[in-house]
Short mmCIF file of C-alpha atoms and ligand atoms in Angstrom, two decimals:
data_model
loop_
_atom_site.label_atom_id
_atom_site.label_comp_id
_atom_site.label_asym_id
_atom_site.label_seq_id
_atom_site.Cartn_x
_atom_site.Cartn_y
_atom_site.Cartn_z
CA MET A 1 0.00 0.00 0.00
CA PRO A 2 1.48 3.41 -0.92
CA GLU A 3 2.28 5.66 1.99
CA SER A 4 -0.69 7.87 2.81
CA SER A 5 -0.59 11.52 1.83
CA ARG A 6 -2.87 12.39 4.73
CA ARG A 7 -1.28 14.80 7.17
CA PRO A 8 -1.49 13.34 10.70
CA ILE A 9 -3.38 15.27 13.37
CA ILE A 10 -2.71 14.83 17.06
CA ALA A 11 -5.33 16.41 19.30
CA ALA A 12 -5.43 16.87 23.05
CA ASN A 13 -8.86 16.34 24.58
CA TRP A 14 -8.50 17.77 28.06
CA LYS A 15 -12.10 16.85 28.92
CA MET A 16 -13.14 18.68 32.12
CA HIS A 17 -9.59 19.39 33.32
CA HIS A 18 -7.52 22.57 33.68
CA ASP A 19 -9.01 26.00 34.40
CA HIS A 20 -7.90 29.00 32.34
CA LEU A 21 -4.99 29.82 34.68
CA VAL A 22 -3.62 26.29 34.50
CA THR A 23 -4.07 26.47 30.72
CA ILE A 24 -1.47 29.23 30.43
CA GLN A 25 1.16 27.38 32.46
CA HIS A 26 0.46 24.09 30.76
CA VAL A 27 0.59 25.37 27.18
CA GLN A 28 3.71 27.44 27.87
CA LYS A 29 5.44 24.32 29.22
CA LEU A 30 4.30 22.31 26.24
CA ALA A 31 5.49 24.95 23.76
CA TYR A 32 8.86 25.10 25.54
CA ARG A 33 9.37 21.37 25.01
CA LEU A 34 8.63 21.50 21.30
CA GLU A 35 10.58 22.80 18.34
CA LYS A 36 9.39 24.25 15.08
CA ASP A 37 10.33 21.02 13.29
CA ASP A 38 7.90 19.09 15.45
CA PHE A 39 5.04 20.79 13.62
CA GLU A 40 6.45 20.23 10.16
CA SER A 41 4.60 17.04 9.39
CA VAL A 42 1.80 16.96 11.95
CA ASP A 43 -1.11 19.20 12.96
CA VAL A 44 -1.45 19.64 16.72
CA ALA A 45 -4.76 20.74 18.23
CA ILE A 46 -5.62 21.48 21.84
CA CYS A 47 -9.25 21.11 22.91
CA PRO A 48 -9.68 22.60 26.41
CA PRO A 49 -12.93 23.33 28.28
CA PHE A 50 -15.00 26.23 26.88
CA THR A 51 -13.92 28.59 29.67
CA ASP A 52 -10.27 28.30 28.57
CA LEU A 53 -10.78 29.03 24.89
CA ARG A 54 -10.43 32.80 24.97
CA THR A 55 -7.27 32.55 27.10
CA LEU A 56 -5.74 29.96 24.82
CA GLN A 57 -6.71 31.94 21.71
CA ASN A 58 -4.86 34.98 23.11
CA LEU A 59 -1.82 32.93 24.11
CA ILE A 60 -1.55 31.29 20.69
CA GLN A 61 -1.74 34.69 19.02
CA ALA A 62 0.56 36.55 21.40
CA ASP A 63 3.31 33.89 21.42
CA LYS A 64 2.76 32.87 17.79
CA LEU A 65 2.32 29.24 18.79
CA GLU A 66 1.71 26.54 16.20
CA PHE A 67 -1.15 24.92 18.09
CA LYS A 68 -4.62 24.84 16.56
CA LEU A 69 -7.47 25.73 18.84
CA GLY A 70 -10.15 23.08 19.35
CA ALA A 71 -13.37 22.72 21.33
CA GLN A 72 -14.96 19.62 22.83
CA ASN A 73 -18.59 20.16 21.91
CA CYS A 74 -21.05 22.69 20.50
CA TYR A 75 -24.73 23.31 19.97
CA TRP A 76 -26.16 23.33 16.46
CA GLU A 77 -28.35 26.46 16.58
CA GLN A 78 -26.55 29.76 15.93
CA GLU A 79 -28.19 31.49 18.92
CA GLY A 80 -31.42 31.51 20.89
CA ALA A 81 -33.10 30.39 24.10
CA PHE A 82 -30.90 27.36 24.79
CA THR A 83 -29.69 27.95 28.33
CA GLY A 84 -26.24 26.60 29.00
CA GLU A 85 -25.36 25.80 25.40
CA VAL A 86 -22.52 27.21 23.27
CA SER A 87 -23.05 27.57 19.53
CA ALA A 88 -20.64 26.59 16.79
CA LEU A 89 -20.91 30.22 15.63
CA PHE A 90 -19.49 31.51 18.92
CA LEU A 91 -16.61 29.03 18.72
CA ALA A 92 -15.77 30.15 15.19
CA LYS A 93 -15.55 33.74 16.47
CA LEU A 94 -12.83 32.59 18.89
CA ASP A 95 -10.72 31.22 16.01
CA VAL A 96 -11.55 27.66 16.95
CA GLU A 97 -10.55 25.39 14.05
CA TYR A 98 -11.57 21.93 15.28
CA VAL A 99 -14.61 20.80 17.25
CA ILE A 100 -14.91 17.31 18.74
CA VAL A 101 -18.40 15.98 18.03
CA GLY A 102 -20.09 12.88 19.43
CA HIS A 103 -17.40 11.90 21.92
CA SER A 104 -18.43 8.67 23.64
CA GLU A 105 -18.75 10.54 26.95
CA ARG A 106 -21.27 12.88 25.28
CA ARG A 107 -23.10 9.88 23.86
CA GLN A 108 -23.09 7.85 27.09
CA LEU A 109 -23.44 10.53 29.78
CA PHE A 110 -25.43 13.20 27.94
CA GLY A 111 -27.64 11.14 25.65
CA GLU A 112 -26.24 12.24 22.30
CA THR A 113 -27.67 10.18 19.46
CA ASN A 114 -26.36 9.73 15.94
CA GLU A 115 -28.97 12.29 14.84
CA ILE A 116 -27.64 14.89 17.29
CA VAL A 117 -24.08 14.12 16.21
CA ASN A 118 -25.13 14.75 12.59
CA LYS A 119 -26.69 18.13 13.50
CA LYS A 120 -23.57 19.19 15.38
CA THR A 121 -21.28 18.02 12.59
CA LYS A 122 -23.27 20.11 10.10
CA ALA A 123 -23.19 23.15 12.41
CA VAL A 124 -19.40 22.92 12.74
CA ILE A 125 -19.04 22.72 8.96
CA ALA A 126 -21.52 25.57 8.38
CA ASN A 127 -19.31 27.77 10.56
CA GLU A 128 -16.19 26.84 8.59
CA MET A 129 -14.53 24.72 11.25
CA THR A 130 -13.47 21.08 11.05
CA PRO A 131 -15.39 18.46 13.02
CA ILE A 132 -13.57 15.61 14.74
CA VAL A 133 -16.39 13.07 14.60
CA CYS A 134 -16.01 10.34 17.22
CA VAL A 135 -17.13 6.76 16.72
CA GLY A 136 -16.49 3.68 18.82
CA GLU A 137 -18.00 0.54 20.28
CA THR A 138 -18.65 -0.54 23.86
CA LEU A 139 -17.05 -3.65 25.32
CA GLU A 140 -20.37 -5.53 25.08
CA GLN A 141 -20.72 -4.61 21.41
CA ARG A 142 -17.15 -5.70 20.75
CA GLU A 143 -17.64 -9.02 22.50
CA ALA A 144 -20.86 -9.58 20.54
CA GLY A 145 -18.93 -9.08 17.28
CA GLU A 146 -20.78 -5.86 16.49
CA THR A 147 -17.83 -3.47 16.20
CA ALA A 148 -17.89 -3.09 12.42
CA ALA A 149 -21.65 -2.61 12.28
CA VAL A 150 -21.66 -0.05 15.11
CA VAL A 151 -18.83 2.15 13.87
CA SER A 152 -20.06 1.99 10.26
CA GLU A 153 -23.53 3.11 11.28
CA GLN A 154 -22.15 5.90 13.48
CA ALA A 155 -19.99 7.14 10.60
CA ARG A 156 -22.78 6.93 8.01
CA GLU A 157 -25.27 8.76 10.22
CA ALA A 158 -22.82 11.45 11.31
CA PHE A 159 -22.12 12.32 7.66
CA ALA A 160 -25.71 12.08 6.36
CA GLY A 161 -26.46 15.04 4.10
CA ILE A 162 -22.86 16.26 3.99
CA SER A 163 -21.28 16.58 0.53
CA ALA A 164 -18.27 14.52 -0.51
CA ALA A 165 -16.14 17.62 -1.04
CA VAL A 166 -16.76 18.77 2.54
CA ALA A 167 -16.50 15.31 4.07
CA ALA A 168 -13.03 14.95 2.55
CA THR A 169 -11.82 17.77 4.84
CA CYS A 170 -13.27 16.28 8.05
CA VAL A 171 -11.59 14.24 10.76
CA VAL A 172 -12.98 11.07 12.32
CA ALA A 173 -11.73 9.65 15.61
CA TYR A 174 -12.11 5.94 16.27
CA GLU A 175 -12.22 5.54 20.04
CA PRO A 176 -13.15 2.10 21.35
CA ILE A 177 -14.97 2.91 24.58
CA TRP A 178 -13.33 0.05 26.48
CA ALA A 179 -9.91 1.63 25.78
CA ILE A 180 -10.75 5.14 27.03
CA GLY A 181 -9.11 6.03 30.33
CA THR A 182 -8.64 2.36 31.14
CA GLY A 183 -4.99 1.95 30.25
CA ARG A 184 -6.19 -0.74 27.86
CA THR A 185 -5.16 0.16 24.30
CA ALA A 186 -6.40 -1.54 21.17
CA THR A 187 -3.49 -3.34 19.52
CA PRO A 188 -2.15 -1.40 16.53
CA ASP A 189 -3.56 -4.10 14.23
CA ASP A 190 -7.00 -3.98 15.83
CA ALA A 191 -7.10 -0.20 15.78
CA ASN A 192 -5.91 -0.18 12.18
CA ASP A 193 -8.53 -2.75 11.12
CA THR A 194 -11.39 -0.78 12.64
CA CYS A 195 -10.15 2.52 11.18
CA GLY A 196 -10.19 0.62 7.86
CA VAL A 197 -13.80 -0.42 8.51
CA VAL A 198 -14.74 3.23 9.12
CA ARG A 199 -12.97 4.25 5.92
CA ALA A 200 -14.79 1.52 3.98
CA ALA A 201 -18.14 2.78 5.33
CA LEU A 202 -17.23 6.30 4.17
CA ALA A 203 -16.20 4.93 0.76
CA ASP A 204 -19.64 3.29 0.54
CA LEU A 205 -21.36 6.53 1.46
CA TYR A 206 -19.21 8.63 -0.89
CA ASP A 207 -16.46 7.15 -3.06
CA ASP A 208 -12.91 5.83 -2.61
CA ALA A 209 -11.18 9.16 -3.23
CA THR A 210 -13.27 10.93 -0.58
CA ALA A 211 -12.72 8.17 1.97
CA GLU A 212 -8.99 8.18 1.23
CA ALA A 213 -8.83 11.91 1.98
CA ILE A 214 -10.56 11.76 5.39
CA ARG A 215 -8.16 11.69 8.33
CA ILE A 216 -9.00 9.01 10.89
CA GLN A 217 -7.47 9.25 14.35
CA TYR A 218 -7.22 6.53 16.95
CA GLY A 219 -8.05 7.40 20.57
CA GLY A 220 -7.97 5.34 23.76
CA SER A 221 -5.02 5.24 26.18
CA VAL A 222 -2.55 6.70 23.68
CA LYS A 223 0.74 7.29 25.53
CA PRO A 224 4.33 8.22 24.66
CA GLY A 225 5.16 4.50 24.73
CA ASN A 226 2.59 3.39 22.16
CA ALA A 227 2.11 6.45 19.92
CA LYS A 228 4.78 5.53 17.41
CA GLU A 229 3.50 2.05 16.62
CA LEU A 230 -0.10 3.24 16.41
CA MET A 231 0.85 6.13 14.13
CA ALA A 232 2.82 3.77 11.88
CA MET A 233 -0.36 1.93 10.88
CA PRO A 234 -1.54 2.83 7.38
CA GLU A 235 -5.17 3.57 8.30
CA ILE A 236 -4.34 5.64 11.39
CA ASP A 237 -3.80 9.33 10.70
CA GLY A 238 -3.37 10.70 14.18
CA ALA A 239 -4.37 10.42 17.79
CA LEU A 240 -7.04 11.88 20.04
CA VAL A 241 -5.38 11.91 23.43
CA GLY A 242 -7.13 12.21 26.78
CA GLY A 243 -5.20 11.44 29.98
CA ALA A 244 -1.70 11.69 28.52
CA SER A 245 -2.46 15.15 27.07
CA LEU A 246 -2.85 16.54 30.60
CA ASP A 247 0.87 16.22 31.18
CA PRO A 248 2.95 18.58 28.98
CA ASP A 249 5.93 16.17 28.96
CA ASP A 250 3.86 13.20 27.89
CA PHE A 251 1.94 15.14 25.27
CA ALA A 252 5.16 16.62 23.86
CA ARG A 253 6.60 13.11 23.55
CA ILE A 254 3.48 11.92 21.74
CA ILE A 255 3.79 14.83 19.26
CA GLN A 256 7.43 13.86 18.81
CA TYR A 257 6.53 10.22 18.03
CA PRO A 258 8.67 10.16 14.84
CA ARG A 259 11.76 10.63 17.03
CA ALA A 260 10.78 7.95 19.58
P1 LIG B 1 -7.61 8.52 27.16
O1 LIG B 1 -6.45 8.91 26.29
O2 LIG B 1 -7.54 9.08 28.55
O3 LIG B 1 -7.88 7.04 27.11
O4 LIG B 1 -8.91 9.23 26.51
C1 LIG B 1 -9.17 9.06 25.17
C2 LIG B 1 -10.24 10.01 24.79
O5 LIG B 1 -11.38 9.85 25.16
C3 LIG B 1 -9.87 11.15 23.96
O6 LIG B 1 -11.00 11.78 23.44
#
């Protein structure tokens, strides 16, 4: 198989960690550990809680940092009586470039369905940002042999009504739920196979060229010690990193996986 021309993307999903003051210290430490070359062949996004976004936007601008700003969620309406929600429009105004959509924690803890994920994906695109659309199976689904069916359906429904040209610019994250925060990583072969299943579902929905253009990340207990072998797999185009992104040293080492 020819080497992929897809540019890898490594994203930090801080989840509900780090207030805006910690954000400054953390990102300064991270930037200090990295060199310009580290960004040459990989995009690096940081997705902090909403309350940190303005601070991080300012820091990136003031210090001319190479990080891309990301958010962890959004609401699909532009504005209105939706107490507690944050619209994709507002995120775009903060120079957010990536928005995580349909994370398994949103699906499991906050009742997000494939239909909601589709609405959010469309809202992110409508506001000229890039969605990171999460898919992934539970342990029960995996043990019942349903992984391929579950992730294919999640991918198809997330992209319903989205054109091929736009889909080609999107990012998908395959995150097996049993590997999130558990220290249990999918083997590189397993992760690669399921990313391949997701790509095949997207090729069915669109065409081969579109599916080949879409970047598919793996997420679930990615650490400095396993990033390189995961990233070496042909279907894996990056990582969505939870726990290990909270430590600037660990996250820097993951970004520097080619040197590991
Ligand atoms: P961990 O890296 O902590 O397993 O989390 C993965 C994840 O959910 C990233 O979105």
